[in-house]
XYZ file of C-alpha atoms in Angstrom:
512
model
C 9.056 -29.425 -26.138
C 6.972 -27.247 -23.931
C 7.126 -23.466 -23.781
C 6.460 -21.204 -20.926
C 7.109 -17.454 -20.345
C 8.295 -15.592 -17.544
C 9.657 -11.940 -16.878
C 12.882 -13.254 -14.795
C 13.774 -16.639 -14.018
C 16.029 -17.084 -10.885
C 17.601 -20.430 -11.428
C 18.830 -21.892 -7.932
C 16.921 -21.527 -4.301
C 19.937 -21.450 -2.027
C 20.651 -18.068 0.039
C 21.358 -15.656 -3.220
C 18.568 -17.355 -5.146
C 15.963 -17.009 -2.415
C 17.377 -13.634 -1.127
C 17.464 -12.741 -5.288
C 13.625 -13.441 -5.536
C 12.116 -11.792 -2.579
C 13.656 -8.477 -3.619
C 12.173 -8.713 -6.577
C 8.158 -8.059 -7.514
C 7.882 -11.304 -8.836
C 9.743 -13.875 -10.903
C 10.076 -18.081 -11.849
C 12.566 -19.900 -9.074
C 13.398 -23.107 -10.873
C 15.514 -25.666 -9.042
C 17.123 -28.472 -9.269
C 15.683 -30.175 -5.950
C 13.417 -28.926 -3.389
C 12.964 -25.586 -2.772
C 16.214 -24.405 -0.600
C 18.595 -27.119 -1.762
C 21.705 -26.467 -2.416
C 25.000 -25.963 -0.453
C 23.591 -22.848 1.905
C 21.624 -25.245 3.862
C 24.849 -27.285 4.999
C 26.577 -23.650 6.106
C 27.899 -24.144 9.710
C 29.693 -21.117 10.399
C 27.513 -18.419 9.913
C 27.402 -14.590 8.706
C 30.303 -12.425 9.115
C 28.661 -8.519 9.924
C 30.931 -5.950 11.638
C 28.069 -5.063 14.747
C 30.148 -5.962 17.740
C 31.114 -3.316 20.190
C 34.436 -1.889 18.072
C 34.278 -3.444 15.218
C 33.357 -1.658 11.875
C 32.667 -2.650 8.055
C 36.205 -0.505 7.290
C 37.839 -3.640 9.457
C 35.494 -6.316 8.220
C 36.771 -4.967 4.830
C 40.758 -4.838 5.502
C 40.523 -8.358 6.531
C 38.842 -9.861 3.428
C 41.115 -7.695 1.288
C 44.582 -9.575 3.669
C 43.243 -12.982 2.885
C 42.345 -11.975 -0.457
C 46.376 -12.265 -1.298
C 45.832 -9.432 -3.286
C 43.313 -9.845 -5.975
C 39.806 -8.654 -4.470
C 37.877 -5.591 -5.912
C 37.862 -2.787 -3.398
C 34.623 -1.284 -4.384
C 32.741 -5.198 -4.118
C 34.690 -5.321 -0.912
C 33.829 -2.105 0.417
C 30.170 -2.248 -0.628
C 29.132 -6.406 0.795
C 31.215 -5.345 3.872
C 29.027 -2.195 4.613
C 25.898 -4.050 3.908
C 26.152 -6.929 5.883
C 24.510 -4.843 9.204
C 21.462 -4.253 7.289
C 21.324 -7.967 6.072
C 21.232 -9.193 9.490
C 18.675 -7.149 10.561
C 16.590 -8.102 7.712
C 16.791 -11.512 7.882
C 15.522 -10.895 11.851
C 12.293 -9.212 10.159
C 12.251 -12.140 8.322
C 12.027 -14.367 11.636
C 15.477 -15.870 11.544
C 16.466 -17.284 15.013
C 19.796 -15.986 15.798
C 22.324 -17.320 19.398
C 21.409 -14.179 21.650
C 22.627 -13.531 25.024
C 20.228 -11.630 26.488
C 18.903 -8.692 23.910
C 23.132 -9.045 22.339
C 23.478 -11.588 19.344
C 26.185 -13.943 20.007
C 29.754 -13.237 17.902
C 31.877 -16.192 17.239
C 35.718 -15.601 15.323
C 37.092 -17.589 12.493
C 40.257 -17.754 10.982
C 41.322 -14.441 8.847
C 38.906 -11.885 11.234
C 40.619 -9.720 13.619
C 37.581 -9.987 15.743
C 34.435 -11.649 16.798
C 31.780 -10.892 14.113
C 30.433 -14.466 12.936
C 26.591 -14.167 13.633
C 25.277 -17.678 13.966
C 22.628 -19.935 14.751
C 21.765 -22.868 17.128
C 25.752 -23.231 17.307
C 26.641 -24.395 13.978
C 23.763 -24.373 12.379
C 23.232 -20.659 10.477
C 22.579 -21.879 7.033
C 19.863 -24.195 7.855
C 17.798 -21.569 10.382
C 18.837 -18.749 7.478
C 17.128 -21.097 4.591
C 14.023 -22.176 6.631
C 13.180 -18.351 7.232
C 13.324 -17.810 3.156
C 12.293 -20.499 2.674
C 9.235 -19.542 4.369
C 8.691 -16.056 3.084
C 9.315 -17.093 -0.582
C 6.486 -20.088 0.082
C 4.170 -16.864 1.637
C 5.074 -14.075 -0.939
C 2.679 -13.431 -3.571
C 4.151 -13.061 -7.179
C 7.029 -15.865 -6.969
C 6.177 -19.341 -8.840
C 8.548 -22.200 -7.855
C 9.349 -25.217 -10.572
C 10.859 -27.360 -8.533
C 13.088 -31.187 -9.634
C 14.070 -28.949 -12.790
C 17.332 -29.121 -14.187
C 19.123 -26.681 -16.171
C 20.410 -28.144 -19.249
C 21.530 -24.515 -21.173
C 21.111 -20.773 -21.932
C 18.601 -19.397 -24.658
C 20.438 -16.647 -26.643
C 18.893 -14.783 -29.507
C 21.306 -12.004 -31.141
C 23.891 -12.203 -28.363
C 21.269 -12.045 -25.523
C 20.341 -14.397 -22.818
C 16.532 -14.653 -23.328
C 15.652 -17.770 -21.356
C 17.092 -21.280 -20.291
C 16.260 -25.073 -21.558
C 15.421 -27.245 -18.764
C 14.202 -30.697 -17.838
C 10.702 -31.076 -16.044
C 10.764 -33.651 -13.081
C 9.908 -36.758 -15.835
C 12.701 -35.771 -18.034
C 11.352 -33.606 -20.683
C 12.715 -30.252 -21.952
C 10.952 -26.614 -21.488
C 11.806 -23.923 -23.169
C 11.353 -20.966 -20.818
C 11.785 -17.596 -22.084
C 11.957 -14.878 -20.565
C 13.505 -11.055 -20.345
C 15.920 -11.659 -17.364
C 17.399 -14.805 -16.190
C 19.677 -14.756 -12.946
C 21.827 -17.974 -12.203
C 21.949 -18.625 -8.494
C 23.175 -21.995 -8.952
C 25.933 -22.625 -6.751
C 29.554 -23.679 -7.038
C 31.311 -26.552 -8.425
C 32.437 -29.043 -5.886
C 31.552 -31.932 -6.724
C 34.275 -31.820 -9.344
C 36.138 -33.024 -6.538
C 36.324 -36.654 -4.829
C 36.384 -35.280 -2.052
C 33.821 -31.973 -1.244
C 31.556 -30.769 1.641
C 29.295 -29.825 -1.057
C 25.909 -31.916 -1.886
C 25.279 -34.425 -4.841
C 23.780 -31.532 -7.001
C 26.026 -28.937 -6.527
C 27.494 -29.982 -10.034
C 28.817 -26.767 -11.859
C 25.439 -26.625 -13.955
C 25.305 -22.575 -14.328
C 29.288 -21.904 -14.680
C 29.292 -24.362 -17.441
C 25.813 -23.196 -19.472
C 27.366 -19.507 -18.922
C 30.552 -20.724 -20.545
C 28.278 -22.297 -23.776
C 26.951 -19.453 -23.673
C 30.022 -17.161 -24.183
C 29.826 -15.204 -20.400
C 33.312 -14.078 -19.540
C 34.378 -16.266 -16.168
C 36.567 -15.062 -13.932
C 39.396 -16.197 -11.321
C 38.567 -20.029 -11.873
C 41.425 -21.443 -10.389
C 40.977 -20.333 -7.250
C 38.608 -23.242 -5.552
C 39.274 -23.126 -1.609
C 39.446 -26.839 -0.166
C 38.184 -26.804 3.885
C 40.929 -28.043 5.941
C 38.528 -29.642 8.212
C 36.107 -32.114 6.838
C 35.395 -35.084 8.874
C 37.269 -37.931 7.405
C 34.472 -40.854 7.201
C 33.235 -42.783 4.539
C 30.084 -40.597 3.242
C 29.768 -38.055 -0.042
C 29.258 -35.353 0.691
C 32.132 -35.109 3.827
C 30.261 -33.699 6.801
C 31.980 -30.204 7.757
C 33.872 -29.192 11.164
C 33.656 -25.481 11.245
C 35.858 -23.045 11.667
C 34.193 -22.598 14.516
C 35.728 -25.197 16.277
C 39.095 -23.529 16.129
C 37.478 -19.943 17.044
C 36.774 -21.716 20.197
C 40.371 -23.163 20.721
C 39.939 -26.889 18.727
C 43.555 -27.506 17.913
C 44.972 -29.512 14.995
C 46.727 -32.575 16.265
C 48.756 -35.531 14.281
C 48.393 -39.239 16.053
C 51.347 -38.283 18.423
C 49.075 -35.093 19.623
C 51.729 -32.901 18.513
C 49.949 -29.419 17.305
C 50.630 -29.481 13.630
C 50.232 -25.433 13.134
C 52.219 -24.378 16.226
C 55.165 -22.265 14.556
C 53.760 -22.284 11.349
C 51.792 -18.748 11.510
C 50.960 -16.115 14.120
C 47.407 -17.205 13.953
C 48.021 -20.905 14.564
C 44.738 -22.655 13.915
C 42.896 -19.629 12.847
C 45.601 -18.871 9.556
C 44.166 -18.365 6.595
C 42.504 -21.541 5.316
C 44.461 -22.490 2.130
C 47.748 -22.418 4.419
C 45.658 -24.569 7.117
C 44.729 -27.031 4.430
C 48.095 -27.185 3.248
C 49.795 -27.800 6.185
C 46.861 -30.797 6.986
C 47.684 -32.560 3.391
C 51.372 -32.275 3.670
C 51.600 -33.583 6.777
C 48.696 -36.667 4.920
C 50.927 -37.079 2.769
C 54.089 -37.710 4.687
C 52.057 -40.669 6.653
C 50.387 -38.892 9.433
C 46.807 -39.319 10.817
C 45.345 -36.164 11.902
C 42.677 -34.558 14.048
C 40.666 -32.083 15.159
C 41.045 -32.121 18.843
C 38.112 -30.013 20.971
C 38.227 -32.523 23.908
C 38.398 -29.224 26.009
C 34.726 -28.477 25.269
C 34.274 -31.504 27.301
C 30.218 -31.469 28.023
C 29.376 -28.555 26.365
C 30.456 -29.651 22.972
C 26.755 -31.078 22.066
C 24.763 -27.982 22.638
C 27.985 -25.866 21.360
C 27.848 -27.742 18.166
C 24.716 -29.991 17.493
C 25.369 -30.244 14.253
C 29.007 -31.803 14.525
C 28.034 -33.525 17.086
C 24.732 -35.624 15.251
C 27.467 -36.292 12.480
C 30.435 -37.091 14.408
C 28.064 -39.449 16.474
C 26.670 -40.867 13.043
C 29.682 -42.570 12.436
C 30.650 -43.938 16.139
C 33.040 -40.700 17.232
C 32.703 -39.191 20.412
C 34.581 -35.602 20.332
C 34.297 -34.816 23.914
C 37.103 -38.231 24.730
C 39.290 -37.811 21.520
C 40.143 -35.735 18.597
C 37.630 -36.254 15.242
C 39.438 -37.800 12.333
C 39.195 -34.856 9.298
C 40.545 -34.605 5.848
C 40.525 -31.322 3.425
C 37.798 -30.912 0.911
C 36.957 -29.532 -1.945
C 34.283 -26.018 -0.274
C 34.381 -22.961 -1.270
C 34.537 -21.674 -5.788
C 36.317 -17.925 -5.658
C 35.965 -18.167 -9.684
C 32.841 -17.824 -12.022
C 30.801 -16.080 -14.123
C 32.677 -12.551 -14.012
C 30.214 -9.520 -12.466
C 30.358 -6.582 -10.990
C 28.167 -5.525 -7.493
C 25.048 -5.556 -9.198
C 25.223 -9.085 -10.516
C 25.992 -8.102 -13.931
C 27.566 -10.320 -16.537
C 28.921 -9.803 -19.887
C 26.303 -10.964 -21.980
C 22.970 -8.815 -22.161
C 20.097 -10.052 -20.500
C 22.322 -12.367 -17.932
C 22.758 -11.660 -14.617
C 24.673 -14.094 -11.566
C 24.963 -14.048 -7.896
C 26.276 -16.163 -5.284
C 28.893 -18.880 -5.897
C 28.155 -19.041 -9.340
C 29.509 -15.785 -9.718
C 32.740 -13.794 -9.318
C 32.711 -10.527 -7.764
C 35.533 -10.098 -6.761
C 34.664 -9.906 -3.011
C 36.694 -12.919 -1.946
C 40.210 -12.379 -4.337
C 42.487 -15.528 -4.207
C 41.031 -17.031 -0.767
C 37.644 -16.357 0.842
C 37.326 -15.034 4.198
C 35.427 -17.182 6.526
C 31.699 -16.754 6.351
C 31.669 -14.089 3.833
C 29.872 -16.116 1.359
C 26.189 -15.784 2.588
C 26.845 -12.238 3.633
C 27.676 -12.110 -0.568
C 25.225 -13.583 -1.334
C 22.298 -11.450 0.183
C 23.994 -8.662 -0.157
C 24.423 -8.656 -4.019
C 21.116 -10.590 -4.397
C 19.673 -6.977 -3.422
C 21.546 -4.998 -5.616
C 20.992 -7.007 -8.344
C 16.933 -7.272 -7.899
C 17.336 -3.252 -8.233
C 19.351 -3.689 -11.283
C 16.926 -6.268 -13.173
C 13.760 -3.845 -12.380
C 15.602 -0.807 -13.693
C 16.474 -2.798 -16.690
C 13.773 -1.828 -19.681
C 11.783 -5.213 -20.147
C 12.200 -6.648 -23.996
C 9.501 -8.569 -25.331
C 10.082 -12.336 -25.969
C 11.676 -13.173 -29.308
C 10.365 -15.042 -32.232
C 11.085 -17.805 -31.578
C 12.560 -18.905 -34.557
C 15.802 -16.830 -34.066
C 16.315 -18.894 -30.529
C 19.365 -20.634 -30.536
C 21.182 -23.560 -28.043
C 24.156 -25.368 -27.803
C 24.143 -27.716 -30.470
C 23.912 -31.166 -28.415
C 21.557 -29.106 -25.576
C 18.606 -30.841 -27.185
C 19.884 -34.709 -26.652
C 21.428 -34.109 -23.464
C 19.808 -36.452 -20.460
C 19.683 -37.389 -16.268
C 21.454 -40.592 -17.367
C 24.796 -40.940 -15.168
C 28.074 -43.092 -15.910
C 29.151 -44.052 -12.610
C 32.281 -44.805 -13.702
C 33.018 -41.772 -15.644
C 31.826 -39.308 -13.477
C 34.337 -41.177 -10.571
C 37.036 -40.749 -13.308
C 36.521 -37.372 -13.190
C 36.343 -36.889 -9.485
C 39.634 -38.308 -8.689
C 41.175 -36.621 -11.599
C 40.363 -33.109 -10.265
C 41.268 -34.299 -6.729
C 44.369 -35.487 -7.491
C 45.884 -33.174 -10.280
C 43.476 -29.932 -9.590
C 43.583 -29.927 -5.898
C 45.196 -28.349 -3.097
C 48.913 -29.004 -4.568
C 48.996 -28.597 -8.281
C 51.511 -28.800 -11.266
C 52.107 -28.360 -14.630
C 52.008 -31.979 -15.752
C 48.970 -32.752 -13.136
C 47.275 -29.818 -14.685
C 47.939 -30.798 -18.472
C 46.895 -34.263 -17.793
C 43.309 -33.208 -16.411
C 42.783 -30.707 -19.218
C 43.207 -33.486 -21.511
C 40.944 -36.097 -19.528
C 38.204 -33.439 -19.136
C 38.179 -32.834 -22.872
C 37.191 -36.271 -23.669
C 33.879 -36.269 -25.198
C 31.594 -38.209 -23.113
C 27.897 -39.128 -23.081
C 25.385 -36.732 -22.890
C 24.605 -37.022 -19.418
C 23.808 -33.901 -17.126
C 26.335 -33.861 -14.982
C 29.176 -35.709 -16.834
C 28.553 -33.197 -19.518
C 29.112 -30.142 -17.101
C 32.031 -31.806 -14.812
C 34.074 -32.330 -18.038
C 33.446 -28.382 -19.046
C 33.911 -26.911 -15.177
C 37.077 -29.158 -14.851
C 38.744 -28.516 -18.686
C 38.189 -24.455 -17.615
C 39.819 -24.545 -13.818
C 42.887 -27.300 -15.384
C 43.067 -24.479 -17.603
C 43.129 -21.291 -15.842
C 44.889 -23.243 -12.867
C 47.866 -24.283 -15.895
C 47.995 -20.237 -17.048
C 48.353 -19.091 -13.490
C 52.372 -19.997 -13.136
C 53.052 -18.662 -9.039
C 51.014 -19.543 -6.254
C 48.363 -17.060 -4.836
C 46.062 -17.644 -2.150
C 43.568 -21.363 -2.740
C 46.300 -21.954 -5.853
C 49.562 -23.623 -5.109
C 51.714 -25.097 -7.400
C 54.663 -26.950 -6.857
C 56.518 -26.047 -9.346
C 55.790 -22.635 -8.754
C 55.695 -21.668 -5.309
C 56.842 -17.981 -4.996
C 53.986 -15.140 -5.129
C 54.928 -13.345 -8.876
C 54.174 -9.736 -8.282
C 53.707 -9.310 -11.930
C 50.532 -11.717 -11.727
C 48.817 -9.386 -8.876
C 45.579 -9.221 -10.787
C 42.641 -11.046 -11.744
C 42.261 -14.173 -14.310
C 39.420 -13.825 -16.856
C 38.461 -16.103 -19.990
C 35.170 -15.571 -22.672
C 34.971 -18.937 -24.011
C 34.099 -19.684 -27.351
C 30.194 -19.689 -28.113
C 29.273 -23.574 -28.341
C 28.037 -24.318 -32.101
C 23.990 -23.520 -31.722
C 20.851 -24.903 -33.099
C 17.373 -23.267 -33.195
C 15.064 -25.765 -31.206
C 11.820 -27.179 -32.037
C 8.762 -27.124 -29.710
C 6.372 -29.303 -29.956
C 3.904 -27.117 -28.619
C 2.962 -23.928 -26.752
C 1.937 -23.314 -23.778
């Protein structure tokens, strides 16, 4: 086993990653794929900022908190709101291309904001112009060191503090790299799900080393399923945003009858859970439906490029008929529990973006208020790791890992993993009950091989059956059946600290 040293390793290079490591001096990004991967890249909608004429982060704030059902941290909300101005100004200094009209930045509206405020790019494609422009300065700033095709396998703890992470190289063997801060920026969990708008390795990895690890997690059953994915045969589903609907795309069933007509004030634009809801029920009882934004006639291509090269992938044609869509697995509220700074429970740890729960987005996530999160935090927290006294590196014979860490590989079991999938879709999903619930936990606590990402879909799905089970009302993203009503009594926020996975002290080969 190799050994390498670092002062802080920043493990993920999507939006809080990226944002994470050019606030800091200097640090390690290591990343599962190329630099930038991840599910920021795929981000349609764009960055919700209170800078149009009226608006104000005090608004921007009292909407998150409404579709929040209840359960969001004020002073999180209060603080990502208020910086969100000041993020969109420096990612222009950064060179990122925003829609302008004239010297004015273009302001689209999505469901849950009481006005426009959605600053976006090329249409519907933010998160790819955001990532090239850090991807770009992070590839120009002196001091940051990218291992890229690395995958994070577990957390190195000495005495109760994170001092490092165990990785594979891009051939498949381990490294040991220590150092005195490690941030996970890894992303969420959706490909728990059969079906997710997430991408292939957006697989849970940091939520479940956190939880080996002992981190207290936060609000896991809350996992917010997009009620507009475009229903073709591909993994991951290509998204529809929100957009769409900002700009008067209906929901229709085969018959064109509007399917959210009566069912909220907002119509279309409801909060998302209730959109998705209404979509599966209506699945379930035997309708087809669609997104219908035939009124965008010829403009719909340079409105929505992105849409439109994936709707036109697959033969559709949105400007003559509605696009077929399905909900998905999107958006994780839950994960490691933090407060504004990215600060976790266990010494030397620190999270921020998806990975993470701040609080900011309660039971349900407002619309494009996850890459706003993540920059904003990703700043705080940088301040945070350099005020932090730096600890020299262990010895490192008091190192410890999860006991079966040291065996685990890339190999995948097709078979299993698809198990999996359809077992979180089906009994974890957007409707949920006790003996769905029960019957997942049980499935996901099968031991398996010790493959990557069967390994960390059976620990990510065992802890959201679980906190999904404990949660007896339905809140926001979590609906059961056999508990519909909101419970008063259970206004407040879920948090576990599982058990610390039995450890070993590994053996290096050599140093480095």
């Amino acid at each position: 086993m190799r050994i390498e040293t670092a002062g802080t390793v920043v493990v993920g290079s999507g939006i809080a990653g990226l944002s994470t490591a050019l606030a800091l001096d200097s640090c390690v990004i290591l990343t599962r794929s190329d630099l930038g991967s991840g599910s920021s890249r795929h981000a349609q909608g764009g960055v919700a900022a209170a800078i149009g004429p009226g608006d104000n982060p005090a608004a921007h704030a009292a909407d998150t908190i409404a579709v929040g059902a209840g359960l969001n941290d004020r002073l999180v909300v209060d603080a990502v709101t208020s910086a969100a101005p000041d993020r969109i100004r420096w990612l222009e200094e950064l060179g990122a291309r925003f829609d302008h009209e004239g010297n004015r930045l273009v302001l689209g509206r999505e469901a849950g904001h009481s006005a426009r405020r959605i600053v976006h790019a090329d249409g519907d494609a933010t998160g790819a112009e955001v990532m090239r422009t850090l991807v770009a300065a992070v590839r120009t700033r002196a001091g940051i060191d990218v291992l890229a095709g690395h995958d994070l396998i577990d957390l190195v703890r000495s005495e109760g503090r994170v001092i490092g992470v165990l990785a594979l190289d891009p051939v498949g063997d381990p490294i040991l790299l220590l150092a005195s801060a490690v941030v996970l920026a890894t992303g969420g969990i959706g490909q728990l799900f059969l079906r997710t708008t997430n991408p292939r390795e957006v697989t849970g990895d940091g939520l479940a080393a956190a939880a080996r690890a002992g981190a207290e997690l936060a609000d896991l059953e809350f996992m917010q399923f997009h009620p507009t994915a475009l229903a073709v045969p591909a993994d991951p589903l290509p998204l529809l945003t929100e957009a769409l609907r900002g700009e008067g795309a209906l929901l229709v069933d085969e018959r064109g009858e509007h399917i959210m007509e009566g069912v909220h004030p907002d119509a279309d634009l409801a909060p998302r859970d209730l959109v998705a809801r209404t979509v599966w029920r209506r699945m379930e009882q035997g309708h087809r439906i669609g997104l219908d934004a035939t009124h965008l006639g010829e403009q719909f291509p340079e409105r929505f490029p992105t849409v439109w090269e994936a709707a036109g992938a697959y033969g559709l044609d949105p400007r003559r008929r509605p696009l077929p869509i399905t909900p998905a697995a999107h958006f994780h509220m839950g994960g490691i529990a933090t407060d504004v700074r990215g600060r976790t429970s266990l010494p030397g740890l620190w999270a921020v973006g998806e990975v993470a729960s701040t609080g900011l987005h309660g039971a349900n996530r407002l619309a494009s208020n996850s890459l706003l999160e993540g920059m904003a935090v990703a700043a705080r927290l940088a301040r945070d790791v350099a005020s932090t006294a730096t600890l020299p590196i262990m010895d490192q014979g008091r190192l410890e890992v999860p006991a079966d860490a040291l065996s685990v590989d890339r190999d995948r079991d097709p078979a299993a993993i698809e198990s999996i999938r359809k077992a979180a879709w089906r009994w974890v999903g957007i409707i949920r009950d006790a003996a769905g619930l029960g019957a997942a936990r049980d499935l996901f606590g099968l031991r398996g091989r010790t493959g990557l990402v069967e390994r960390n879909l059976r620990a990510v799905g065992g802890l959201v059956a679980s906190a999904a089970l404990a949660r007896t009302e339905s809140r926001g993203a979590h609906f059961r059946s056999d508990h519909p009503a909101l419970d008063p009594a259970q206004a407040h926020r879920s948090t576990v600290r599982p058990d610390v996975a039995p450890s070993v002290t590994p053996a290096p080969r050599s140093r480095i």
